[in-house]
PDB file of C-alpha atoms in Angstrom:
ATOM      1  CA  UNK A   1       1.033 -47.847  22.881  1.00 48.00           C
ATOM      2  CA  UNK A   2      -0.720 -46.053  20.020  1.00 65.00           C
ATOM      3  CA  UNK A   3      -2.155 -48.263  17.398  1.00 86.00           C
ATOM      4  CA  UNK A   4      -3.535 -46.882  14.046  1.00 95.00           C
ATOM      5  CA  UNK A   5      -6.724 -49.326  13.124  1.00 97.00           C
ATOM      6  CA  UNK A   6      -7.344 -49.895   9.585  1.00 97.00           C
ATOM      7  CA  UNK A   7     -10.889 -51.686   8.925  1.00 97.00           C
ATOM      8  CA  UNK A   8     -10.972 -52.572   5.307  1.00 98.00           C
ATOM      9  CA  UNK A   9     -14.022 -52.219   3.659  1.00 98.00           C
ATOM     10  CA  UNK A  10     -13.180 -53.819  -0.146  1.00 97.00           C
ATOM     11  CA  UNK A  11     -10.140 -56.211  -0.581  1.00 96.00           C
ATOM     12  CA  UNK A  12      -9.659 -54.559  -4.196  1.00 97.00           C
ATOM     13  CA  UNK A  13      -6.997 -54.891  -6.300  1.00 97.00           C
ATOM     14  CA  UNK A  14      -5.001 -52.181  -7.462  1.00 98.00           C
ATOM     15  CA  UNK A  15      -2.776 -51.858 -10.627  1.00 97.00           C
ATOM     16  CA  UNK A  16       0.206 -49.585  -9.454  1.00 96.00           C
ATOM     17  CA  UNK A  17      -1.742 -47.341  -8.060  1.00 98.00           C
ATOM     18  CA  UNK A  18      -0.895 -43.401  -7.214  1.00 98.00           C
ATOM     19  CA  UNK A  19      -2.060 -42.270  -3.788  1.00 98.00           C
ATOM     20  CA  UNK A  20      -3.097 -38.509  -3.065  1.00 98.00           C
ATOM     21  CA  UNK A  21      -3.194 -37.596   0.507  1.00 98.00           C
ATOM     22  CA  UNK A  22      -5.373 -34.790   1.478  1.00 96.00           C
ATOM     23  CA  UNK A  23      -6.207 -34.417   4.764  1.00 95.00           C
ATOM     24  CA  UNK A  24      -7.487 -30.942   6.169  1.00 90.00           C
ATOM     25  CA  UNK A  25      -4.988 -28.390   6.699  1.00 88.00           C
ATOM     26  CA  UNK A  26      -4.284 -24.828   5.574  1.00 89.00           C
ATOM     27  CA  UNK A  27      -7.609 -23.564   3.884  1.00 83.00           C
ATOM     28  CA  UNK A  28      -8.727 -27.087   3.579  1.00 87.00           C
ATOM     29  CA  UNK A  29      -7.171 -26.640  -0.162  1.00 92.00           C
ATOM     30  CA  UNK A  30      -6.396 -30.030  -0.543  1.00 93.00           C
ATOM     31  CA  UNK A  31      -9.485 -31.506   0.966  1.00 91.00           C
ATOM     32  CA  UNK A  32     -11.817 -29.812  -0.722  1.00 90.00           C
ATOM     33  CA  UNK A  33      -9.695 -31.051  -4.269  1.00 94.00           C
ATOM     34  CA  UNK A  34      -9.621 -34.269  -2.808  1.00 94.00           C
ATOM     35  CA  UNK A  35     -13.529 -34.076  -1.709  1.00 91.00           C
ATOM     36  CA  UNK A  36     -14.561 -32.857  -5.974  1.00 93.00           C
ATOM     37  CA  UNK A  37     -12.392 -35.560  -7.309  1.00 95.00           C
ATOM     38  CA  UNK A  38     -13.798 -38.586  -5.190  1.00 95.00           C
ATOM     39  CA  UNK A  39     -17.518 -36.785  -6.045  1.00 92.00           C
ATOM     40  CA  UNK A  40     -16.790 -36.359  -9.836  1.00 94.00           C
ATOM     41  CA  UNK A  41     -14.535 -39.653 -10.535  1.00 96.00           C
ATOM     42  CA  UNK A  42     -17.737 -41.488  -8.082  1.00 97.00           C
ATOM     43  CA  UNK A  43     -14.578 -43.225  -6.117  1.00 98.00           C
ATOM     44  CA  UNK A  44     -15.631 -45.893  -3.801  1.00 98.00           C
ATOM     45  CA  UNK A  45     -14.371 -45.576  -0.070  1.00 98.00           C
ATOM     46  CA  UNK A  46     -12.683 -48.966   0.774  1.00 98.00           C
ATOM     47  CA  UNK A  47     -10.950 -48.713   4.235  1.00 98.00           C
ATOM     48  CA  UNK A  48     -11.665 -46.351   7.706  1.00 98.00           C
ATOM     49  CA  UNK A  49      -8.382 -45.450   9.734  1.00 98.00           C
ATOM     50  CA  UNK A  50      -9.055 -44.881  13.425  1.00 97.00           C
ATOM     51  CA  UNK A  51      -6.257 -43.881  15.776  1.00 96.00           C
ATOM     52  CA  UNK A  52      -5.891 -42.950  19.733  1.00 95.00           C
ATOM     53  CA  UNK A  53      -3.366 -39.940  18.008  1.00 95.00           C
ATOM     54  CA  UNK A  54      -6.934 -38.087  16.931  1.00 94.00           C
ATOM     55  CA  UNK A  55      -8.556 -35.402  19.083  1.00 91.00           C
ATOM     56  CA  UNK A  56     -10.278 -36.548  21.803  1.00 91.00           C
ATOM     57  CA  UNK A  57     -13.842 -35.831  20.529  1.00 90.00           C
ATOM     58  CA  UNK A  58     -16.548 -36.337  18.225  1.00 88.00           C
ATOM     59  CA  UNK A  59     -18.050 -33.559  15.622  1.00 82.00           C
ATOM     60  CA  UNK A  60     -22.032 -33.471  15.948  1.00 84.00           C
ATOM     61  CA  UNK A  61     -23.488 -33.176  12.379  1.00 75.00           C
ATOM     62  CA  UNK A  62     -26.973 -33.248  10.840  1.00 76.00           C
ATOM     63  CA  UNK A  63     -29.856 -33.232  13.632  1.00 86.00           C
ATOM     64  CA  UNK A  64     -27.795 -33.749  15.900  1.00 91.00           C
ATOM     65  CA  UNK A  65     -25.965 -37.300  15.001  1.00 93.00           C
ATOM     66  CA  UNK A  66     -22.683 -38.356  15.814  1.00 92.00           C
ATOM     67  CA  UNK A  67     -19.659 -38.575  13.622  1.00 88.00           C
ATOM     68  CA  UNK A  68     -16.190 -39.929  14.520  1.00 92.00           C
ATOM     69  CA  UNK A  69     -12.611 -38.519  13.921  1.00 93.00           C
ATOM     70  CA  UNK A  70     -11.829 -40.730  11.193  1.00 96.00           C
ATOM     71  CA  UNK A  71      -9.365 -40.598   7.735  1.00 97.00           C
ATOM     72  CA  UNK A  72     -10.981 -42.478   5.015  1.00 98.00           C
ATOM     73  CA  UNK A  73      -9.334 -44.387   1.612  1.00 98.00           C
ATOM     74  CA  UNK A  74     -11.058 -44.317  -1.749  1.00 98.00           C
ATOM     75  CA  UNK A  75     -10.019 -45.807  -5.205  1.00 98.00           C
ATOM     76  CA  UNK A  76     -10.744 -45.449  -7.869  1.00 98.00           C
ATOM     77  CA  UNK A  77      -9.567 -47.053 -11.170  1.00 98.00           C
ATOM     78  CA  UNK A  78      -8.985 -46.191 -15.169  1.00 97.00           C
ATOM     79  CA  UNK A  79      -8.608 -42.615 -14.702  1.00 97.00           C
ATOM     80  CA  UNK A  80      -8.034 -40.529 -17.674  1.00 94.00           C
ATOM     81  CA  UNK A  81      -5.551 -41.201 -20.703  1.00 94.00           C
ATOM     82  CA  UNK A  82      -3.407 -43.493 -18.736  1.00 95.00           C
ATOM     83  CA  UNK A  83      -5.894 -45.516 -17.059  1.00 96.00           C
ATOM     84  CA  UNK A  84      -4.195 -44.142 -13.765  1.00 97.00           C
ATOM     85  CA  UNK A  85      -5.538 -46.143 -10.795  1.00 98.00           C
ATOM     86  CA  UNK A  86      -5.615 -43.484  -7.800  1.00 98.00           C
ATOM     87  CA  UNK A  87      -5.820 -43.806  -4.064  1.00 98.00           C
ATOM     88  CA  UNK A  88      -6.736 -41.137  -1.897  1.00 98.00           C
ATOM     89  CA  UNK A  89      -6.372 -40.236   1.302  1.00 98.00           C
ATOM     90  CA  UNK A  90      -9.200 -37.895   2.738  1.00 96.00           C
ATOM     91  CA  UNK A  91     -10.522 -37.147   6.291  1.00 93.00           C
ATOM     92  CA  UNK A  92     -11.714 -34.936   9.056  1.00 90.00           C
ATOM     93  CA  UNK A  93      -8.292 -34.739  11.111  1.00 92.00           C
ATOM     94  CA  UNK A  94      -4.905 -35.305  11.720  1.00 95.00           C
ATOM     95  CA  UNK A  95      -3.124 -37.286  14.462  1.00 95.00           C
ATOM     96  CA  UNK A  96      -2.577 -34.176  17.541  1.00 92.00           C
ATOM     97  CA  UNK A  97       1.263 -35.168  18.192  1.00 93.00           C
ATOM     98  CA  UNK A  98       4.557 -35.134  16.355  1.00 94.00           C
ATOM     99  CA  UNK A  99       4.726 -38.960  17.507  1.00 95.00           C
ATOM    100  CA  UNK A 100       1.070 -39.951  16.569  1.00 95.00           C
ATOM    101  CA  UNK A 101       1.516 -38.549  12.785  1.00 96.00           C
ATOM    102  CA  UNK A 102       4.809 -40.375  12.587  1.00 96.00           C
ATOM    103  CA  UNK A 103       2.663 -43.259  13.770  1.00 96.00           C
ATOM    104  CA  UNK A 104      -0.355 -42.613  11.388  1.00 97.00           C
ATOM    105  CA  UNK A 105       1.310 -41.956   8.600  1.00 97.00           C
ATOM    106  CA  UNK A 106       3.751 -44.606   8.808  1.00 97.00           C
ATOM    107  CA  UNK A 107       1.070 -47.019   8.921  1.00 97.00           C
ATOM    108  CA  UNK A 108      -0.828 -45.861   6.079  1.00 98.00           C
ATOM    109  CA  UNK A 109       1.863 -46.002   3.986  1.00 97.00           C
ATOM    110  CA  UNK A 110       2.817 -49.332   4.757  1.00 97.00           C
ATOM    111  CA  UNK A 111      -0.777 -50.265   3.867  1.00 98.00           C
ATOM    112  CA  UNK A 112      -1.169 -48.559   0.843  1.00 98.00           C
ATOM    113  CA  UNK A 113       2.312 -50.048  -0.207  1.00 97.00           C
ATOM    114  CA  UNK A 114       0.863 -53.284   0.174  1.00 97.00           C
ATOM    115  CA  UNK A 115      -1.619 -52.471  -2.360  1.00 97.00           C
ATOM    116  CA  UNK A 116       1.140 -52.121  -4.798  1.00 97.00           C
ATOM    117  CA  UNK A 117       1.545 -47.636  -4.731  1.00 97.00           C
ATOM    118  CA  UNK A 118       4.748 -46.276  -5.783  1.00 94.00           C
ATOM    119  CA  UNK A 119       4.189 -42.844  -5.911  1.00 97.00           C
ATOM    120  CA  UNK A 120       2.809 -40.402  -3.677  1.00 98.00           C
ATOM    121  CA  UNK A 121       1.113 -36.821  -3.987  1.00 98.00           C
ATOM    122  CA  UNK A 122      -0.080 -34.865  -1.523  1.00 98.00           C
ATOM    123  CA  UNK A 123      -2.208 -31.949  -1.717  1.00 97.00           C
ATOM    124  CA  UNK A 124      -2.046 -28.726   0.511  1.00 95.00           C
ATOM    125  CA  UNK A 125      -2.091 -24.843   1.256  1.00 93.00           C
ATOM    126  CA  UNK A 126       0.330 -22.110   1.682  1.00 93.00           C
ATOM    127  CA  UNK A 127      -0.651 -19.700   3.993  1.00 89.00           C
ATOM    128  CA  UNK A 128      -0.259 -15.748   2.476  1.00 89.00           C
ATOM    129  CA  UNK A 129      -2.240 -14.144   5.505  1.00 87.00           C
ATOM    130  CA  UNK A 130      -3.709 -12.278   3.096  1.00 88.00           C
ATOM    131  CA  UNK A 131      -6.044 -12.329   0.017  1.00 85.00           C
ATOM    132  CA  UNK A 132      -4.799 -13.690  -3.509  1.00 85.00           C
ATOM    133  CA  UNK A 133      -6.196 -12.553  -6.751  1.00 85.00           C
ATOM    134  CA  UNK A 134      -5.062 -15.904  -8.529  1.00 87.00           C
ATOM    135  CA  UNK A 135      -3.757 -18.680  -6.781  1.00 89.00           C
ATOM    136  CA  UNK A 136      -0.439 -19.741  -7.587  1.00 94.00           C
ATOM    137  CA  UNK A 137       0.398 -23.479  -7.385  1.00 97.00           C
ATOM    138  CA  UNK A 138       3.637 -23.959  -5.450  1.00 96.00           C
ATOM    139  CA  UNK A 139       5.731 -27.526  -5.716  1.00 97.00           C
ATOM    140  CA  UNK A 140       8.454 -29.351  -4.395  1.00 97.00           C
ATOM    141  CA  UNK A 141       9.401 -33.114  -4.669  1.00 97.00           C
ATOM    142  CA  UNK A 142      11.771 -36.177  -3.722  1.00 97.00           C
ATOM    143  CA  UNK A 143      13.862 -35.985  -6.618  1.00 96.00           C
ATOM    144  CA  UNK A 144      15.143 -33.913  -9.405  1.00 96.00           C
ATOM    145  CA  UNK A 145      12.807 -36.568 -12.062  1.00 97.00           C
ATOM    146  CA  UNK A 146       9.747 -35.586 -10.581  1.00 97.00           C
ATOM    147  CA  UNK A 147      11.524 -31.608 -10.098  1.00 97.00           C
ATOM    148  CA  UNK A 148      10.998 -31.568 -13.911  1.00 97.00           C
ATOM    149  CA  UNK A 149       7.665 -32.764 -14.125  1.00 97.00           C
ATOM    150  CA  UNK A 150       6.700 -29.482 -11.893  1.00 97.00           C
ATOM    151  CA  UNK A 151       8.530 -27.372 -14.250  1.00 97.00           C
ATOM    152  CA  UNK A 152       6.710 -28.908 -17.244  1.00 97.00           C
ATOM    153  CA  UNK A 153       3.482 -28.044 -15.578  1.00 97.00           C
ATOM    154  CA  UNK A 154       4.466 -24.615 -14.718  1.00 96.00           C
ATOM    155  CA  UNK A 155       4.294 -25.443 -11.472  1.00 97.00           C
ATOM    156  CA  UNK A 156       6.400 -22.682  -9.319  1.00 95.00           C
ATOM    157  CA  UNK A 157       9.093 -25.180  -7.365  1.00 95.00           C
ATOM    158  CA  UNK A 158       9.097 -23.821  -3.513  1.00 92.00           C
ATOM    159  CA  UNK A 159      12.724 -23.591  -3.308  1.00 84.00           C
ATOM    160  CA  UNK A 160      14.836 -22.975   0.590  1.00 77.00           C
ATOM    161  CA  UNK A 161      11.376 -21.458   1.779  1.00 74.00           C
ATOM    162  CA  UNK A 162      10.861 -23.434   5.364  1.00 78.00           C
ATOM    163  CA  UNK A 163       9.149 -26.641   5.433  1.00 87.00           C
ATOM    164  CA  UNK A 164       6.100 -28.735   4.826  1.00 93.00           C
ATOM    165  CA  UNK A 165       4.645 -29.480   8.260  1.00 91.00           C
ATOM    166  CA  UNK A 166       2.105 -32.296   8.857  1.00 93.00           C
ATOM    167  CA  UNK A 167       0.929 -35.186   6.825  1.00 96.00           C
ATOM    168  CA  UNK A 168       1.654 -33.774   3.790  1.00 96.00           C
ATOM    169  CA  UNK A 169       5.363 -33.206   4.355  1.00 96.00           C
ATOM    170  CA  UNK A 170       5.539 -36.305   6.713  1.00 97.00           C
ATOM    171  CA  UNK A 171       4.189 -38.839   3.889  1.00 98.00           C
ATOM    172  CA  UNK A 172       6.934 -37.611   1.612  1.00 97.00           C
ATOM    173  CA  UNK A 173       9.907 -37.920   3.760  1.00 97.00           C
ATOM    174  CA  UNK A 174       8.711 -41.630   4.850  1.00 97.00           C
ATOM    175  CA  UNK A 175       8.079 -42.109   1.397  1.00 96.00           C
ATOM    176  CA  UNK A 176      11.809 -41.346   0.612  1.00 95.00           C
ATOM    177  CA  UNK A 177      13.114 -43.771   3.173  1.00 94.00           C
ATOM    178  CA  UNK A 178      11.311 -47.120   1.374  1.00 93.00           C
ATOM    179  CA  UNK A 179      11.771 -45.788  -2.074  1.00 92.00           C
ATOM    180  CA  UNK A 180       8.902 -44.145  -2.725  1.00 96.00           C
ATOM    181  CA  UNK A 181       9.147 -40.561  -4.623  1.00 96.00           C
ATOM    182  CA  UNK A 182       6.397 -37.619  -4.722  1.00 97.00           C
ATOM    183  CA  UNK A 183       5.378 -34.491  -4.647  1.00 98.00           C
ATOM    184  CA  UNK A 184       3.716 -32.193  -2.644  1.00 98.00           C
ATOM    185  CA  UNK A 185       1.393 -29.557  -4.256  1.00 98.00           C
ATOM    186  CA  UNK A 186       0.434 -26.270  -2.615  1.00 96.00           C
ATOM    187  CA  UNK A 187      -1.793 -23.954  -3.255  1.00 95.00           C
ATOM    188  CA  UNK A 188      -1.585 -20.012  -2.423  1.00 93.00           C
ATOM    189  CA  UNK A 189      -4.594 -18.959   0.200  1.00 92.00           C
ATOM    190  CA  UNK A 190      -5.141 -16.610   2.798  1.00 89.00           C
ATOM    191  CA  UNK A 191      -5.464 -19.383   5.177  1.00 86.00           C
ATOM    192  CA  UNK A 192      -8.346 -18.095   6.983  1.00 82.00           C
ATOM    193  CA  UNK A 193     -11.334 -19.257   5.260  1.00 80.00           C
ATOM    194  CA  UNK A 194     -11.907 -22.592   3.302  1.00 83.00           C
ATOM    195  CA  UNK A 195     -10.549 -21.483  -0.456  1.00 89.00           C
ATOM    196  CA  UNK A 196     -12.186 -23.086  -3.195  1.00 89.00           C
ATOM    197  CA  UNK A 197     -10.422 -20.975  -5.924  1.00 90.00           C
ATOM    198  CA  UNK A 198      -6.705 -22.520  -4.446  1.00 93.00           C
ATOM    199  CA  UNK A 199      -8.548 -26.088  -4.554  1.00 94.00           C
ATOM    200  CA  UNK A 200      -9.651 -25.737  -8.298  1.00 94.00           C
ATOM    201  CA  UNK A 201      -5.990 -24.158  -8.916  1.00 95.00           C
ATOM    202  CA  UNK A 202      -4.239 -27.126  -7.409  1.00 96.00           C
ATOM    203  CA  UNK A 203      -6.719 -29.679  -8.926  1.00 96.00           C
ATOM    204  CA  UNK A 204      -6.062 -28.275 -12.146  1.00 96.00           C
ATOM    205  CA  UNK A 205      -1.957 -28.485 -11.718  1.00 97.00           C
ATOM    206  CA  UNK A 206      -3.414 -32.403 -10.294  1.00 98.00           C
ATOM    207  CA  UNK A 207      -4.712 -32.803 -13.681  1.00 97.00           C
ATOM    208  CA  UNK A 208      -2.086 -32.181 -15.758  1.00 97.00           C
ATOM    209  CA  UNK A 209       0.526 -34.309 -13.987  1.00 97.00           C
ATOM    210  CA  UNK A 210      -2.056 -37.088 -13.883  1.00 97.00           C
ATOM    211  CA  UNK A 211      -2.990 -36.212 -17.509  1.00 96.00           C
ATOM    212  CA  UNK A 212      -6.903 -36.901 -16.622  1.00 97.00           C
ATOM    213  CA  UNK A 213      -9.675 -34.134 -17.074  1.00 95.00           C
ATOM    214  CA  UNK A 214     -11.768 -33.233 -14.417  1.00 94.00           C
ATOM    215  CA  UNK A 215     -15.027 -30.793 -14.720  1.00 92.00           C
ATOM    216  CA  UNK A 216     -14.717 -28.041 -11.962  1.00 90.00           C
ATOM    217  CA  UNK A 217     -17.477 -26.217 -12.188  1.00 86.00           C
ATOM    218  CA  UNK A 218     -18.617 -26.551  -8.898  1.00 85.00           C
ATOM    219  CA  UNK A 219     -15.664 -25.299  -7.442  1.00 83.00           C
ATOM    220  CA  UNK A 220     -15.774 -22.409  -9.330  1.00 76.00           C
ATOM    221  CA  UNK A 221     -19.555 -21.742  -8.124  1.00 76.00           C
ATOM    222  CA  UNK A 222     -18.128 -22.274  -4.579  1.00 68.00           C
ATOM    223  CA  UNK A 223     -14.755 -19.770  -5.466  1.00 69.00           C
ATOM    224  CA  UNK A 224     -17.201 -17.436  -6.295  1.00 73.00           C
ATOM    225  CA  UNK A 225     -19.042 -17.291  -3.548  1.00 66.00           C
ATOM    226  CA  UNK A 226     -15.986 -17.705  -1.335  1.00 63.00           C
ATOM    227  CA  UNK A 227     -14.900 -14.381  -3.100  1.00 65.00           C
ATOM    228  CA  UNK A 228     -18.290 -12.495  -2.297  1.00 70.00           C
ATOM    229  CA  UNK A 229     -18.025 -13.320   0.885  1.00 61.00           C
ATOM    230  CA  UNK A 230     -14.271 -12.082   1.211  1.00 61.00           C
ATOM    231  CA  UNK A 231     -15.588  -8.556  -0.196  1.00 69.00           C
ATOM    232  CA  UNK A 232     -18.350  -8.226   2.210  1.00 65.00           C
ATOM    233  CA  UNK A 233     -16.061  -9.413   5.248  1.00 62.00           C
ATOM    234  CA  UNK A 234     -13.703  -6.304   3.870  1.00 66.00           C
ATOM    235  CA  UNK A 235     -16.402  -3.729   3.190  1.00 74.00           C
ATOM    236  CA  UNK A 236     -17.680  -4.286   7.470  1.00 68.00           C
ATOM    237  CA  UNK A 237     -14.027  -3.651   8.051  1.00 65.00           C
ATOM    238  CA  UNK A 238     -13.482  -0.892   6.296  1.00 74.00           C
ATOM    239  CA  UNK A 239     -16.938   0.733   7.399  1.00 75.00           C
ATOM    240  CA  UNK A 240     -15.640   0.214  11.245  1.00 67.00           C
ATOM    241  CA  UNK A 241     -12.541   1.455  10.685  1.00 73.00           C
ATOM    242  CA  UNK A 242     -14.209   5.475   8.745  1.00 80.00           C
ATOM    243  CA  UNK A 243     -16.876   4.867  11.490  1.00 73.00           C
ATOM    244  CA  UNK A 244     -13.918   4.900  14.023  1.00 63.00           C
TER     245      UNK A 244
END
């Protein structure tokens, strides 16, 4: 049997918090939001989630040291106007099968229920397959209450246009099932490269809901780059393709 660990870190208390899952996927849009947010708000990681559902393997980082598949919770608390507390959600992986996300995410929920959240959002990308001059930030959500929070925040609502595979779809519908409403955010990429100008698009749409600020100036450095290196990645193209 599969069994999703949780090792908590901090026993903290939480007043109703939110909790923002953004694990990678699609353009790693809502990791890399996820990643500037727990960097700028300095959240404090409080539990490691370990689960036989991972890839079998390890990634080898700096000089050659180890690092597990792992998901990770941080908190942090007071955050902007509303003195929002906020868990999220972050991590190098998902579980491989349909069974082991059911699993994972199932158990995550539970535990972040217990620490009082009500409301989930979680944080993704929508694949174009090809490059976007502005990212549009897509929506959907359990219910027609949070439907009109989208709208409010001129959020496009993703209407009869497939579904939302993975964690960020899965957390949603298990959400609905113990009375738990959301919605899930996505952000217009290419898909193909990590996007930091869809992650400060859907951070910003984050932001507004949430009614916090959040300075994104770093992701904007990182957009830019991400678009000089689209151009030059197009320019080889097109020289192989006259050179042809």
């Amino acid at each position: 049997m599969e069994i999703t660990q949780i090792t908590v870190l901090e026993d903290v208390e939480l007043n109703n918090p939110v909790f923002i899952e953004a694990l990678p996927g699609i353009g790693h849009v809502g990791k890399l939001a996820a990643d500037h947010m727990i960097d700028e708000f300095n959240a404090t990681k409080f539990a490691e989630i370990y689960s036989p559902s991972f890839p079998p393997q390890v990634f080898v980082g700096e000089e050659g040291l180890i690092e597990n598949m792992i998901n990770e919770l941080y908190y942090v608390k007071n955050v902007g106007e509303d003195n929002l507390d906020i868990i999220i959600l972050v991590g190098n992986t998902q579980a491989l099968s349909p069974e082991g996300q059911y699993g994972v995410c199932q158990d995550i929920l539970n535990f972040v229920k217990g620490k009082g959240a009500s409301k989930i959002f979680t944080l993704g990308g929508m694949a174009t397959g090809q490059p976007v001059e502005e990212s549009k930030i897509f929506g959907a959500a359990t219910d027609e209450e949070n439907i009109e929070l989208l709208k409010e925040a001129e959020v496009e609502i993703r209407s009869n246009d497939g579904g939302i595979v993975g964690a960020s779809g899965l957390f949603l519908g298990l959400g609905l099932r113990q009375e738990m409403n959301g919605i899930c955010l996505m952000g217009q990429t290419p898909g193909y490269f990590i996007d930091a100008q869809s992650a400060e698009a859907i951070l910003n749409k984050l932001a507004v809901l949430l009614n916090f600020e959040i300075d994104t100036d770093k992701l904007e450095e990182r957009a830019e780059e991400t678009k000089e290196m689209l151009a030059k990645a197009q320019q080889m193209e097109q020289d192989i393709i006259n050179k042809a």
